Coordinates of C-alpha atoms and ligand atoms in Angstrom, one line a residue:
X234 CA 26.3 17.9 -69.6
X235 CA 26.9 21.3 -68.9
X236 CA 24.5 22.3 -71.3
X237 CA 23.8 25.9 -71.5
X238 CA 21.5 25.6 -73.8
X239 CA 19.0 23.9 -71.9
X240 CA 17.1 23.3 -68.8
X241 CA 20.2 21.3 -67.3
X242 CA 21.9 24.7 -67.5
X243 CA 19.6 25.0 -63.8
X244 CA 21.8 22.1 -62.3
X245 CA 24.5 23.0 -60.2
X246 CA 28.2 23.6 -60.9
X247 CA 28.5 19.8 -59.6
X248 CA 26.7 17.7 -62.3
X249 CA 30.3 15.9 -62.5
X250 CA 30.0 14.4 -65.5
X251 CA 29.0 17.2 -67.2
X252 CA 32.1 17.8 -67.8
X253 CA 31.9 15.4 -71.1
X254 CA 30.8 18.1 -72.9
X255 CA 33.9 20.0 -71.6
X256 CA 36.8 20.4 -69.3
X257 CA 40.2 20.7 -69.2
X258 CA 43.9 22.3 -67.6
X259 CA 46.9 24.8 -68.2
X260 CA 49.6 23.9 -65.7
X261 CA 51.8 26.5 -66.8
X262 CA 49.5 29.1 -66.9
X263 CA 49.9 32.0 -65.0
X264 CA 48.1 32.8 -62.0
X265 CA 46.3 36.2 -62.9
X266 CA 44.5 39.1 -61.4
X267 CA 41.5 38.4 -59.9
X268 CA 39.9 41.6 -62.9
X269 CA 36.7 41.9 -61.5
X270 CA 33.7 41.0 -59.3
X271 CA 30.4 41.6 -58.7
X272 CA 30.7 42.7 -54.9
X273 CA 33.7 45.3 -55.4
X274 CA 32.3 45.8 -59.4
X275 CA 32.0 49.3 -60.7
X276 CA 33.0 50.9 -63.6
X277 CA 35.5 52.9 -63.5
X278 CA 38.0 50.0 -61.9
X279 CA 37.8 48.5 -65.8
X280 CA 38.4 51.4 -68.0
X281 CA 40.9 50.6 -71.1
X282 CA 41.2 48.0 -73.5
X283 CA 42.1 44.4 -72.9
X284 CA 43.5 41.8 -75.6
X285 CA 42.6 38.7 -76.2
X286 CA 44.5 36.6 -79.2
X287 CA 45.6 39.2 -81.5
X288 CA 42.4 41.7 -81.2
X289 CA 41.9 44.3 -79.0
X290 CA 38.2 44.9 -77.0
X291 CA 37.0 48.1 -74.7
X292 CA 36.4 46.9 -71.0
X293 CA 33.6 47.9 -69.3
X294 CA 32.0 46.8 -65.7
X295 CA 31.3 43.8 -67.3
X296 CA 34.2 42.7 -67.9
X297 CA 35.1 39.2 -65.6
X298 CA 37.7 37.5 -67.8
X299 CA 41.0 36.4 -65.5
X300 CA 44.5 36.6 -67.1
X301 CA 44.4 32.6 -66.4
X302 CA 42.0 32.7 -69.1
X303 CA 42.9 35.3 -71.2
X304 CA 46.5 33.8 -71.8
X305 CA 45.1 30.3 -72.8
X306 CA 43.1 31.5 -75.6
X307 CA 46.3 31.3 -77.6
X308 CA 46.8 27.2 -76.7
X309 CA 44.0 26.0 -79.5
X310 CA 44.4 22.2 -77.6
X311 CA 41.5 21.3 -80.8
X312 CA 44.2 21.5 -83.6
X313 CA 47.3 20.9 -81.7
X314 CA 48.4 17.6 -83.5
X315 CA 49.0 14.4 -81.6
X316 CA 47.1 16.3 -78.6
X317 CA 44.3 14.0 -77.6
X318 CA 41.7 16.6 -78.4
X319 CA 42.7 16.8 -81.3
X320 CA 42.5 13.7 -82.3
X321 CA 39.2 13.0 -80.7
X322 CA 38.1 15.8 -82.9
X323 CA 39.7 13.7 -85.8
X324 CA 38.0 10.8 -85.2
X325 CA 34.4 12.0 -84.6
X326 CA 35.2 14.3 -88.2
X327 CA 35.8 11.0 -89.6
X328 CA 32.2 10.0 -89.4
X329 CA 31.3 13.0 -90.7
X330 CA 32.6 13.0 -94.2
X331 CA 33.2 15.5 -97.2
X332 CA 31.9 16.5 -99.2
X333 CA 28.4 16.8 -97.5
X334 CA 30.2 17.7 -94.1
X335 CA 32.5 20.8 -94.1
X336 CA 35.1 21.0 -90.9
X337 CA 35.6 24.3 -89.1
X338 CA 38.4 24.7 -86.7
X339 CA 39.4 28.4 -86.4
X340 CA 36.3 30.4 -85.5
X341 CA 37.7 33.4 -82.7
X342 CA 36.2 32.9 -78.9
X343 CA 35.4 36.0 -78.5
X344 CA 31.6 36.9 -80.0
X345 CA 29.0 38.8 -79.3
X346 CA 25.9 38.4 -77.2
X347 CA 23.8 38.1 -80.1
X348 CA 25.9 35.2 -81.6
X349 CA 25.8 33.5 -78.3
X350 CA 22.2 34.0 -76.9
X351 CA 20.0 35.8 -79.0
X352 CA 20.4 34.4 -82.4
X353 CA 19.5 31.1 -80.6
X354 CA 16.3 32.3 -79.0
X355 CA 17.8 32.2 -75.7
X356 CA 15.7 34.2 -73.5
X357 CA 16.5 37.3 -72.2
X358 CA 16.6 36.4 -68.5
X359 CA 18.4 32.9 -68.9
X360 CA 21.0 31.8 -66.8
X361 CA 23.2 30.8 -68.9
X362 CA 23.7 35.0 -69.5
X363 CA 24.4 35.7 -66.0
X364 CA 27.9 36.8 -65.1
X365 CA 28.5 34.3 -62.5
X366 CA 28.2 31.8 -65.3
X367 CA 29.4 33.9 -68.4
X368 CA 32.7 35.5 -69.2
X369 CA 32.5 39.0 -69.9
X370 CA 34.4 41.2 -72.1
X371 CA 31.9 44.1 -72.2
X372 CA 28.1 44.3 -71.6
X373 CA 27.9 42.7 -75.6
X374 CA 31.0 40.6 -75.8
X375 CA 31.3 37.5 -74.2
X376 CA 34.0 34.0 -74.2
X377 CA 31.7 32.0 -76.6
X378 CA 29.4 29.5 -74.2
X379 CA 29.1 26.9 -76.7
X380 CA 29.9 26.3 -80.5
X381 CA 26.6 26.9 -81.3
X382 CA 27.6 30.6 -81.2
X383 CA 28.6 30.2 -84.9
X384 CA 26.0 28.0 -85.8
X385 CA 23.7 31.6 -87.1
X386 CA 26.6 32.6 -89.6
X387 CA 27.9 28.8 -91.0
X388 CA 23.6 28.5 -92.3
X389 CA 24.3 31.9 -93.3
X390 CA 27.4 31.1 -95.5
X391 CA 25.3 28.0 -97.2
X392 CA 29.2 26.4 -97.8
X393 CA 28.0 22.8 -97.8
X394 CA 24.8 20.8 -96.5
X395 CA 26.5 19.6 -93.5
X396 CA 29.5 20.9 -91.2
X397 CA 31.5 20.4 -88.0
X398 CA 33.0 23.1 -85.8
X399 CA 35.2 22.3 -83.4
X400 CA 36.5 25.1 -80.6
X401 CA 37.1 25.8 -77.4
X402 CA 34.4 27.2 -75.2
X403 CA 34.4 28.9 -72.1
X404 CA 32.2 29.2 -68.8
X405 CA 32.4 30.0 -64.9
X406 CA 31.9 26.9 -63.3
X407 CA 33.3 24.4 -60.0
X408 CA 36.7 23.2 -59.7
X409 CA 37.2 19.5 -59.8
X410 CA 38.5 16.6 -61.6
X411 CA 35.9 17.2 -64.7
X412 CA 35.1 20.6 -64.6
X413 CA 37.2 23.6 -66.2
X414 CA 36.5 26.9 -67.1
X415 CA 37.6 25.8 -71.0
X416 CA 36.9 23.1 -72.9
X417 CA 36.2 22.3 -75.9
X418 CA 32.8 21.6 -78.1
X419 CA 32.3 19.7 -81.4
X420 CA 29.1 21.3 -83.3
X421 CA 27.8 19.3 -86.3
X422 CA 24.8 20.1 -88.5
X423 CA 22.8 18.5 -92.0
X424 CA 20.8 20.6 -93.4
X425 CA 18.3 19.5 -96.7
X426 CA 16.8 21.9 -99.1
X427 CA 13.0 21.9 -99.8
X428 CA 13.9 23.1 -103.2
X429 CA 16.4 20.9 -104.1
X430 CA 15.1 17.3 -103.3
X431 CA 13.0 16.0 -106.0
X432 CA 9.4 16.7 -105.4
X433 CA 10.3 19.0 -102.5
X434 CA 9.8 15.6 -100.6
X435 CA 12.3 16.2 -97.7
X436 CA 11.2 13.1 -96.2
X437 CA 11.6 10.7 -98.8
X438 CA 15.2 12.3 -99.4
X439 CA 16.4 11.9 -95.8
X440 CA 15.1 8.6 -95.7
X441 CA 17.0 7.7 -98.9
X442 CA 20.0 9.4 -96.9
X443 CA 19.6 7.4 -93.9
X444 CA 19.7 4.1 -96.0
X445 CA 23.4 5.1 -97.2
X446 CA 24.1 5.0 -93.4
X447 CA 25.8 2.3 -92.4
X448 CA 24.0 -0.1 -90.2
X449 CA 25.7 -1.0 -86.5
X450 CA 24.4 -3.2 -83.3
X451 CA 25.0 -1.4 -80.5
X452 CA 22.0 -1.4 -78.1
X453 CA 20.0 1.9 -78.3
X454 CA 17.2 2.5 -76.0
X455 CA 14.7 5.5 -77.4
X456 CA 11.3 4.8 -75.7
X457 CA 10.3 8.6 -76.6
X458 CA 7.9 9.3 -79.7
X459 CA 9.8 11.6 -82.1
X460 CA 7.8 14.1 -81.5
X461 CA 5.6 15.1 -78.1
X462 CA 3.1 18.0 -78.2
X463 CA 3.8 19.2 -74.7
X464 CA 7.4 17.5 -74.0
X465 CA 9.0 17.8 -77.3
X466 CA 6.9 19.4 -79.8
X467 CA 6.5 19.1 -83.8
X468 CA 7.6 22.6 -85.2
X469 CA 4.7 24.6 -86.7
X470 CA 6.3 24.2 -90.3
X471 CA 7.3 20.7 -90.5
X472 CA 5.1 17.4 -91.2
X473 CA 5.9 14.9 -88.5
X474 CA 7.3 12.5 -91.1
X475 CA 10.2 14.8 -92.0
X476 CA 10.5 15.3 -88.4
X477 CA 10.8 11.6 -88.0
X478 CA 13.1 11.3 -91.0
X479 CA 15.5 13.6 -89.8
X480 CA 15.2 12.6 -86.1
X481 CA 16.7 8.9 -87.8
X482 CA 19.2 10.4 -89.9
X483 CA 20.7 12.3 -86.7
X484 CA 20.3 9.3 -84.2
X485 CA 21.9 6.7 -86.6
X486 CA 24.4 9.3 -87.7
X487 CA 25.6 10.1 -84.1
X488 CA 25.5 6.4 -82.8
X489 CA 27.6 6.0 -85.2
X490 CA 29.8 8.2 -84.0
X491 CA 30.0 6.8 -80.6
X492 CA 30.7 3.3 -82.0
X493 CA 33.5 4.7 -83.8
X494 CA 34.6 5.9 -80.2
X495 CA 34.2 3.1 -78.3
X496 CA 36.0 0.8 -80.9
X497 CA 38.7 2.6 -81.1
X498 CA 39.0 2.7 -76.6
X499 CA 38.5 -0.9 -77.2
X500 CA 41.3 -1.7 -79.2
X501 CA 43.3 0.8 -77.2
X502 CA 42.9 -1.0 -73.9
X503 CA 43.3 -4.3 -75.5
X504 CA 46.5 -3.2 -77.1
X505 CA 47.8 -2.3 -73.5
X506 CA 45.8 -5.6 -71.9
X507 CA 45.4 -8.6 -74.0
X508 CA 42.9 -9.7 -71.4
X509 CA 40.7 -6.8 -71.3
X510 CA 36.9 -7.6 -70.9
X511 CA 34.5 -5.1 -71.7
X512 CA 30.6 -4.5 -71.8
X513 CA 28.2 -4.4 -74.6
X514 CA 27.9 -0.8 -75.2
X515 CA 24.3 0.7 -74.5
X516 CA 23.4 4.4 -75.2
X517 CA 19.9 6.0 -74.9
X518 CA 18.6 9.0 -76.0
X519 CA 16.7 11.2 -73.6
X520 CA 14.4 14.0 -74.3
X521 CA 15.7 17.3 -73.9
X522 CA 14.9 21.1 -74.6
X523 CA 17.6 23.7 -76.3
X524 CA 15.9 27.0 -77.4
X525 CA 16.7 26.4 -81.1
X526 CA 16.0 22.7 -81.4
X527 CA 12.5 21.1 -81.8
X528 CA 12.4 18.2 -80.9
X529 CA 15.5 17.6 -78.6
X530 CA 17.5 15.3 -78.0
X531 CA 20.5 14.4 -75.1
X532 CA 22.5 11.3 -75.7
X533 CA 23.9 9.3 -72.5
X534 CA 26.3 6.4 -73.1
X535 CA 26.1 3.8 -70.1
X536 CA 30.1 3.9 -68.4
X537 CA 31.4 2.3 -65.8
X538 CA 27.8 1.6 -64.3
X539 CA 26.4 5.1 -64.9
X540 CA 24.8 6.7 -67.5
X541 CA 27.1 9.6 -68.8
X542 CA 25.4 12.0 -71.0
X543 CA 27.6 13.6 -73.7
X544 CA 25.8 15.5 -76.4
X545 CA 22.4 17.7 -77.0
X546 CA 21.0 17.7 -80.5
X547 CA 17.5 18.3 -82.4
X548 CA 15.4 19.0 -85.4
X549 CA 16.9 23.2 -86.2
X550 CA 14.2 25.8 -85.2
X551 CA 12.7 26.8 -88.6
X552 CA 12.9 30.6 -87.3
X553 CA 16.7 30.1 -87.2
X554 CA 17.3 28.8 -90.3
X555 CA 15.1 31.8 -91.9
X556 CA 17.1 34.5 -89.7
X557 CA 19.8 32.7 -92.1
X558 CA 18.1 33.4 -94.9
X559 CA 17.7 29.9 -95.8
X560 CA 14.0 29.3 -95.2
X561 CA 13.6 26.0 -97.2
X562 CA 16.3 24.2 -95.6
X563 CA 15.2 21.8 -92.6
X564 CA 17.7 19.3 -90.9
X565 CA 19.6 18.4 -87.1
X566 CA 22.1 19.9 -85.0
X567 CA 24.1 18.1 -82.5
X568 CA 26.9 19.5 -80.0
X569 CA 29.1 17.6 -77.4
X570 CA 31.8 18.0 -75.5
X571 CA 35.2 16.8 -76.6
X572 CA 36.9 16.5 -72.9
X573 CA 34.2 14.3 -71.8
X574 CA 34.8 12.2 -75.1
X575 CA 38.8 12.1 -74.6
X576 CA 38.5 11.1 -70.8
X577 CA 36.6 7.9 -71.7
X578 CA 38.7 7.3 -74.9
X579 CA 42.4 7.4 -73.2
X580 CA 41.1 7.3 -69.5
X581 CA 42.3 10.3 -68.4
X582 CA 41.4 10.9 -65.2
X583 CA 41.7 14.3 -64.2
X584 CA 40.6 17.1 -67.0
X585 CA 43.5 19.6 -65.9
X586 CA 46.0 16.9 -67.6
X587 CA 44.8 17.9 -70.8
X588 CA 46.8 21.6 -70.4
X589 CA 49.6 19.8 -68.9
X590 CA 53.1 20.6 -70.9
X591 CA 54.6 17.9 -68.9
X592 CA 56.4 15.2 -71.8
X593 CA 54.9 12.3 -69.8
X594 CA 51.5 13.4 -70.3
X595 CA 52.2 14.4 -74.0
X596 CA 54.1 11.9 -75.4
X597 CA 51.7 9.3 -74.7
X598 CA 49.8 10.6 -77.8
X599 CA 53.0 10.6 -80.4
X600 CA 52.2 10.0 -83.9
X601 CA 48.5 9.1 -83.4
X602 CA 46.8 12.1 -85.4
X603 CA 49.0 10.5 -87.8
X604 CA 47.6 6.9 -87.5
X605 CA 44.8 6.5 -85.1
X606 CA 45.4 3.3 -85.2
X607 CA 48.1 3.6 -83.0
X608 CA 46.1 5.1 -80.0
X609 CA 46.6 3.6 -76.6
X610 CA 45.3 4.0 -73.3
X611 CA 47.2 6.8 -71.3
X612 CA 48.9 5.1 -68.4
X613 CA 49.1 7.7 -65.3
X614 CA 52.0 8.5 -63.9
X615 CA 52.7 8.6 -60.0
X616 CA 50.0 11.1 -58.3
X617 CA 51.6 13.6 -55.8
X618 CA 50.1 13.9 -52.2
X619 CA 46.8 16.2 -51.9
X620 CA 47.2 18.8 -49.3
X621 CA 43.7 19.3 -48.1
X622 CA 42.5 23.0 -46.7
X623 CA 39.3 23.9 -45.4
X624 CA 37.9 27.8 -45.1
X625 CA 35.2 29.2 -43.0
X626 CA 33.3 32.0 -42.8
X627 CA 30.3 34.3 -42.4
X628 CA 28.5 35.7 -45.6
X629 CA 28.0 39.5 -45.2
X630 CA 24.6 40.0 -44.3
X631 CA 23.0 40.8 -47.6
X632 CA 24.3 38.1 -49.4
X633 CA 22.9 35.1 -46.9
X634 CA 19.4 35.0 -48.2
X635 CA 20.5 34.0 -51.9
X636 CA 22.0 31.2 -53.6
X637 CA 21.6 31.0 -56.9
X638 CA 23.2 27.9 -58.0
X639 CA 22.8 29.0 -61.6
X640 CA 19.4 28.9 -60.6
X641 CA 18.8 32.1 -62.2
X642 CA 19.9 35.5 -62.8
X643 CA 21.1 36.5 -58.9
X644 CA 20.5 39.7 -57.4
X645 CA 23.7 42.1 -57.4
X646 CA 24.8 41.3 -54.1
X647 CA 23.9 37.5 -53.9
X648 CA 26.3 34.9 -53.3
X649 CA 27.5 32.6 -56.0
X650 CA 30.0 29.6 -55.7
X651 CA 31.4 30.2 -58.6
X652 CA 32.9 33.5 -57.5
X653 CA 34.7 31.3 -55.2
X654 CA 35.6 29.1 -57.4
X655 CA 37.1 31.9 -59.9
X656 CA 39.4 33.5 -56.5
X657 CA 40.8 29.9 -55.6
X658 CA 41.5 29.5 -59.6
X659 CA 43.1 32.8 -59.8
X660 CA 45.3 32.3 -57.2
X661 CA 45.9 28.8 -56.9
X662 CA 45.8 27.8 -60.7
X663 CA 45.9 24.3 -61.7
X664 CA 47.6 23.3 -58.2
X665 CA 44.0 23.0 -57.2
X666 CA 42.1 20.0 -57.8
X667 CA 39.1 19.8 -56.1
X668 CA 36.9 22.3 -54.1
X669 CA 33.9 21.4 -52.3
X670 CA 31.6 22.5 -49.8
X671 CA 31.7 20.3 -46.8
X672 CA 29.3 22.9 -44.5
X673 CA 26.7 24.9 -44.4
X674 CA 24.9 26.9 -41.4
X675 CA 22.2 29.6 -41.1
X676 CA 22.2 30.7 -37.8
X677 CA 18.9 30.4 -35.8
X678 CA 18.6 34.3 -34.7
X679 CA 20.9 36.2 -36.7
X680 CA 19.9 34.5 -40.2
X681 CA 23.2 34.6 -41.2
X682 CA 24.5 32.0 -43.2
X683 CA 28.0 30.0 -42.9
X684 CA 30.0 28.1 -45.6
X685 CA 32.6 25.7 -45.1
X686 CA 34.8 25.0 -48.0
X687 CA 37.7 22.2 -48.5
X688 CA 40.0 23.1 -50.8
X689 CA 42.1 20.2 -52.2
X690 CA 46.1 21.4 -53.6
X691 CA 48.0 18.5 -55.3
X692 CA 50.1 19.7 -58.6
X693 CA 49.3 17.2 -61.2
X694 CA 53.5 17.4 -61.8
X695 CA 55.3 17.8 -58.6
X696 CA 54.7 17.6 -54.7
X697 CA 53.3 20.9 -53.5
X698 CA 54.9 21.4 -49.7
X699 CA 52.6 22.6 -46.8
X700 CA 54.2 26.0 -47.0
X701 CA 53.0 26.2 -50.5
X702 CA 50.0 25.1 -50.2
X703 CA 49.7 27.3 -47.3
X704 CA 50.5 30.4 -49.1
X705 CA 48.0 29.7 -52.0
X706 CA 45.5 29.1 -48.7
X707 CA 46.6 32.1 -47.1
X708 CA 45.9 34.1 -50.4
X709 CA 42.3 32.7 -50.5
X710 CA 41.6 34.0 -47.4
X711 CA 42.6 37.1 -48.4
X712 CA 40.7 37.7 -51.3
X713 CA 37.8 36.2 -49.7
X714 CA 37.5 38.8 -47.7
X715 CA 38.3 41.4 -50.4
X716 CA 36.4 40.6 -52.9
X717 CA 33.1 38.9 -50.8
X718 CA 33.3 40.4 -48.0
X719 CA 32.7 37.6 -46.0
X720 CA 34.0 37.5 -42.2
X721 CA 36.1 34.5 -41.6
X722 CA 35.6 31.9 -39.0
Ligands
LIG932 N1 25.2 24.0 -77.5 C1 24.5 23.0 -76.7 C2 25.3 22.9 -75.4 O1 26.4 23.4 -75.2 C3 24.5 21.6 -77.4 C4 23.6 21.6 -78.7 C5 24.2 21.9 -79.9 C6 22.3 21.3 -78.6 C7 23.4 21.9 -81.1 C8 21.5 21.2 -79.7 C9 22.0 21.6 -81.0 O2 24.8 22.3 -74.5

């Protein structure tokens, strides 16, 4: 997943399937100004005020959000009915009932870095705050990461024991068939009160709670202990029986969730293929870290003869929930990402459809958030021809000692793919569908490194022509130069 939350937030731009926990496409979008970038960054090139939705922010050098972006903040793909977002988010709600679970759908992308980081405990020097992986609007205002940007206030609110949030998130990342730079997150947490349950027995009353749960037979494999000292520790305030009562309550209530899922893509491709065959379903759950869960949890559902991984969860930090102002509350929070979700529900292969306004893509989905029982697989139409392009060239000198593949927070002037990836986006928009680097070269006495990139153009709704794709290429080049200073080849 692209999780960056945790420790998987160190893997590159290229952990495909990440995408699960988010990806997705605007065709019509338009291409916008490349607004800022670390090598040409200063300033006073980003005075002014910039909106996003219907609010207004100040700029400063921080600022990195394209117009691409800007201008899809408005689409709300999560609550657009019969969009298949949408009604993925429906039918994971649906196992999250009222009235213990309340449903969120309108919180505003744009928050603070407080909301997104600090609340959570992330610390100060993690990745996941680096501009290169980050949208910017000022130095404290950033394109929410994840939905766990809200999750400080909802505790705060104390509006139910339990809630969803579903919203579209935002981060730098590759360009391919599963990654894109929004997507969209479902956020769930259940939450008991110390004070409340008789006896203060937290344990005894999750336990009663997980008994309510229906029982289901998919196979789960969970070799962990719930609890490791080193690998996954107990928090300092909880006993590890109500550790291990609400570790059960979240694992039964999610796989749950996933069944739901996977019945419904079931019946879906047997509704299109009478003969359809399909495996026993297998999950397992897969020790993770997230700096305000303890333990941790990732969940990875086996697909098409790989394990996918599609949400992170855990036991709250106690230290959030007090921040909250709710210090005898314990319980779970889960998040995962709805694109990933969709693309195995519908098989949709390529995560730009889902911004597609094209009437073949969308009317493949009419009436369902009506009746989900009238979902069906989406049947692609024809695929244009790709129109592969490959650029070359010489990083400026100061940049070739450093890649920080989210590895870290870069130096100013080191190189970052996904500053490439942003100047083919912003130029070549959801005509691109792929970009990949196919060579790399330090040169023996000069030390100077060389890239090859091959970037693929097909239009998801028309044939692109040479000249087209040329033009976008041409532009690249450009802006390559401009913007990186790198010397072509
Ligand atoms: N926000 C995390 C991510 O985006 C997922 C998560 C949510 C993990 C809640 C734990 C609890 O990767």
């Amino acid at each position: 997943m692209r999780s960056i939350a945790g420790r998987q937030r160190l893997s590159t731009a290229r952990d495909v399937l990440a995408v699960f926990t988010g990806l997705a496409t605007a065709s019509s979008r338009r291409i916008g100004v490349f607004c800022e970038c670390r090598y040409k960054s200063t300033g006073s090139a980003f005075p002014g005020k910039v909106k996003l939705g219907d609010k207004t922010y100040q700029k400063d050098s921080w600022f990195n959000v394209p117009d691409s972006i800007a201008t899809s903040i408005d689409r709300q793909l999560h609550t657009t009915n019969d969009h298949p977002i949408s009604i993925t988010r429906s039918i994971v709600e649906s196992k999250f009932p009222a009235p213990a679970f309340k449903h969120y759908h309108d919180f505003f992308p744009v928050v603070s870095t407080h909301e997104n980081f600090d609340s959570l405990g992330f610390p100060a020097d993690h990745p996941g705050r680096s501009k290169t992986d980050t949208y910017y609007v000022n130095e404290t205002t950033v394109l929410r990461t994840h939905t766990s940007a809200h999750e400080l206030e909802i505790f705060q609110a104390k509006e139910s024991d339990g809630y969803t949030i579903s919203a579209d998130v935002y981060r730098r990342d590759a360009i391919d068939k599963t990654h894109y730079p929004i997507f969209h997150q479902m956020e769930g947490a259940r939450l008991w009160d110390r004070e409340k349950v008789a006896h203060g027995d937290i344990a005894k009353a999750v336990w009663e709670d997980v008994e309510r749960l229906p029982k289901h037979h998919m196979i789960v494999e969970d070799p962990n202990p719930p609890t490791h000292p080193e690998r996954n520790p107990l928090q300092a305030g909880h006993a590890p029986e109500e550790a291990a009562a609400i570790a059960t309550h979240l694992k039964r209530s999610l796989e749950l969730m996933v069944v739901e899922i996977f019945s419904r893509a079931k019946a879906a491709a047997m509704a299109t293929n009478p003969n359809y065959h399909d495996e026993p379903l297998k999950v397992r759950w897969v020790e993770a870290y997230f700096p305000w869960t303890s333990p941790s949890w990732e969940l990875e559902i086996y697909w098409q003869d790989q394990w996918l991984e599609v949400l992170g969860s855990g036991v709250v930090q106690q230290e959030l929930l007090q921040k909250a102002g709710v210090p005898s509350k314990l319980g779970w929070a889960f998040g995962l990402g709805l694109e990933r979700i969709a693309m195995l529900l519908f098989e949709i292969p390529d995560i730009r459809l889902f911004w597609s306004q094209d009437p073949r893509f969308l009317s493949q989905f009419t009436g369902v958030s009506d009746d989900l029982d009238t979902l069906k697989r989406f049947i692609p139409f024809s695929k244009y021809p790709a129109c592969y392009k490959d650029v070359a060239f010489w990083l400026p000198p100061a940049s070739s000692s450093t890649t920080s593949a989210a590895g870290g927070l870069a130096p100013p002037q080191a190189f970052h793919e996904n500053d490439i990836m942003e100047i083919v986006r912003n130029i070549g928009g959801d005509n691109v569908e792929d970009v990949q680097l196919t060579d790399e070269f330090t040169h023996p006495v000069s030390g100077r490194r060389s890239l090859c990139y091959r970037i693929n153009y097909r239009s998801l709704e028309r044939t692109l022509t040479n000249e087209e794709a040329n033009r976008f290429h041409e532009r690249v080049r450009g802006e390559l130069v401009k913007k990186m200073a790198v010397e072509l080849r």
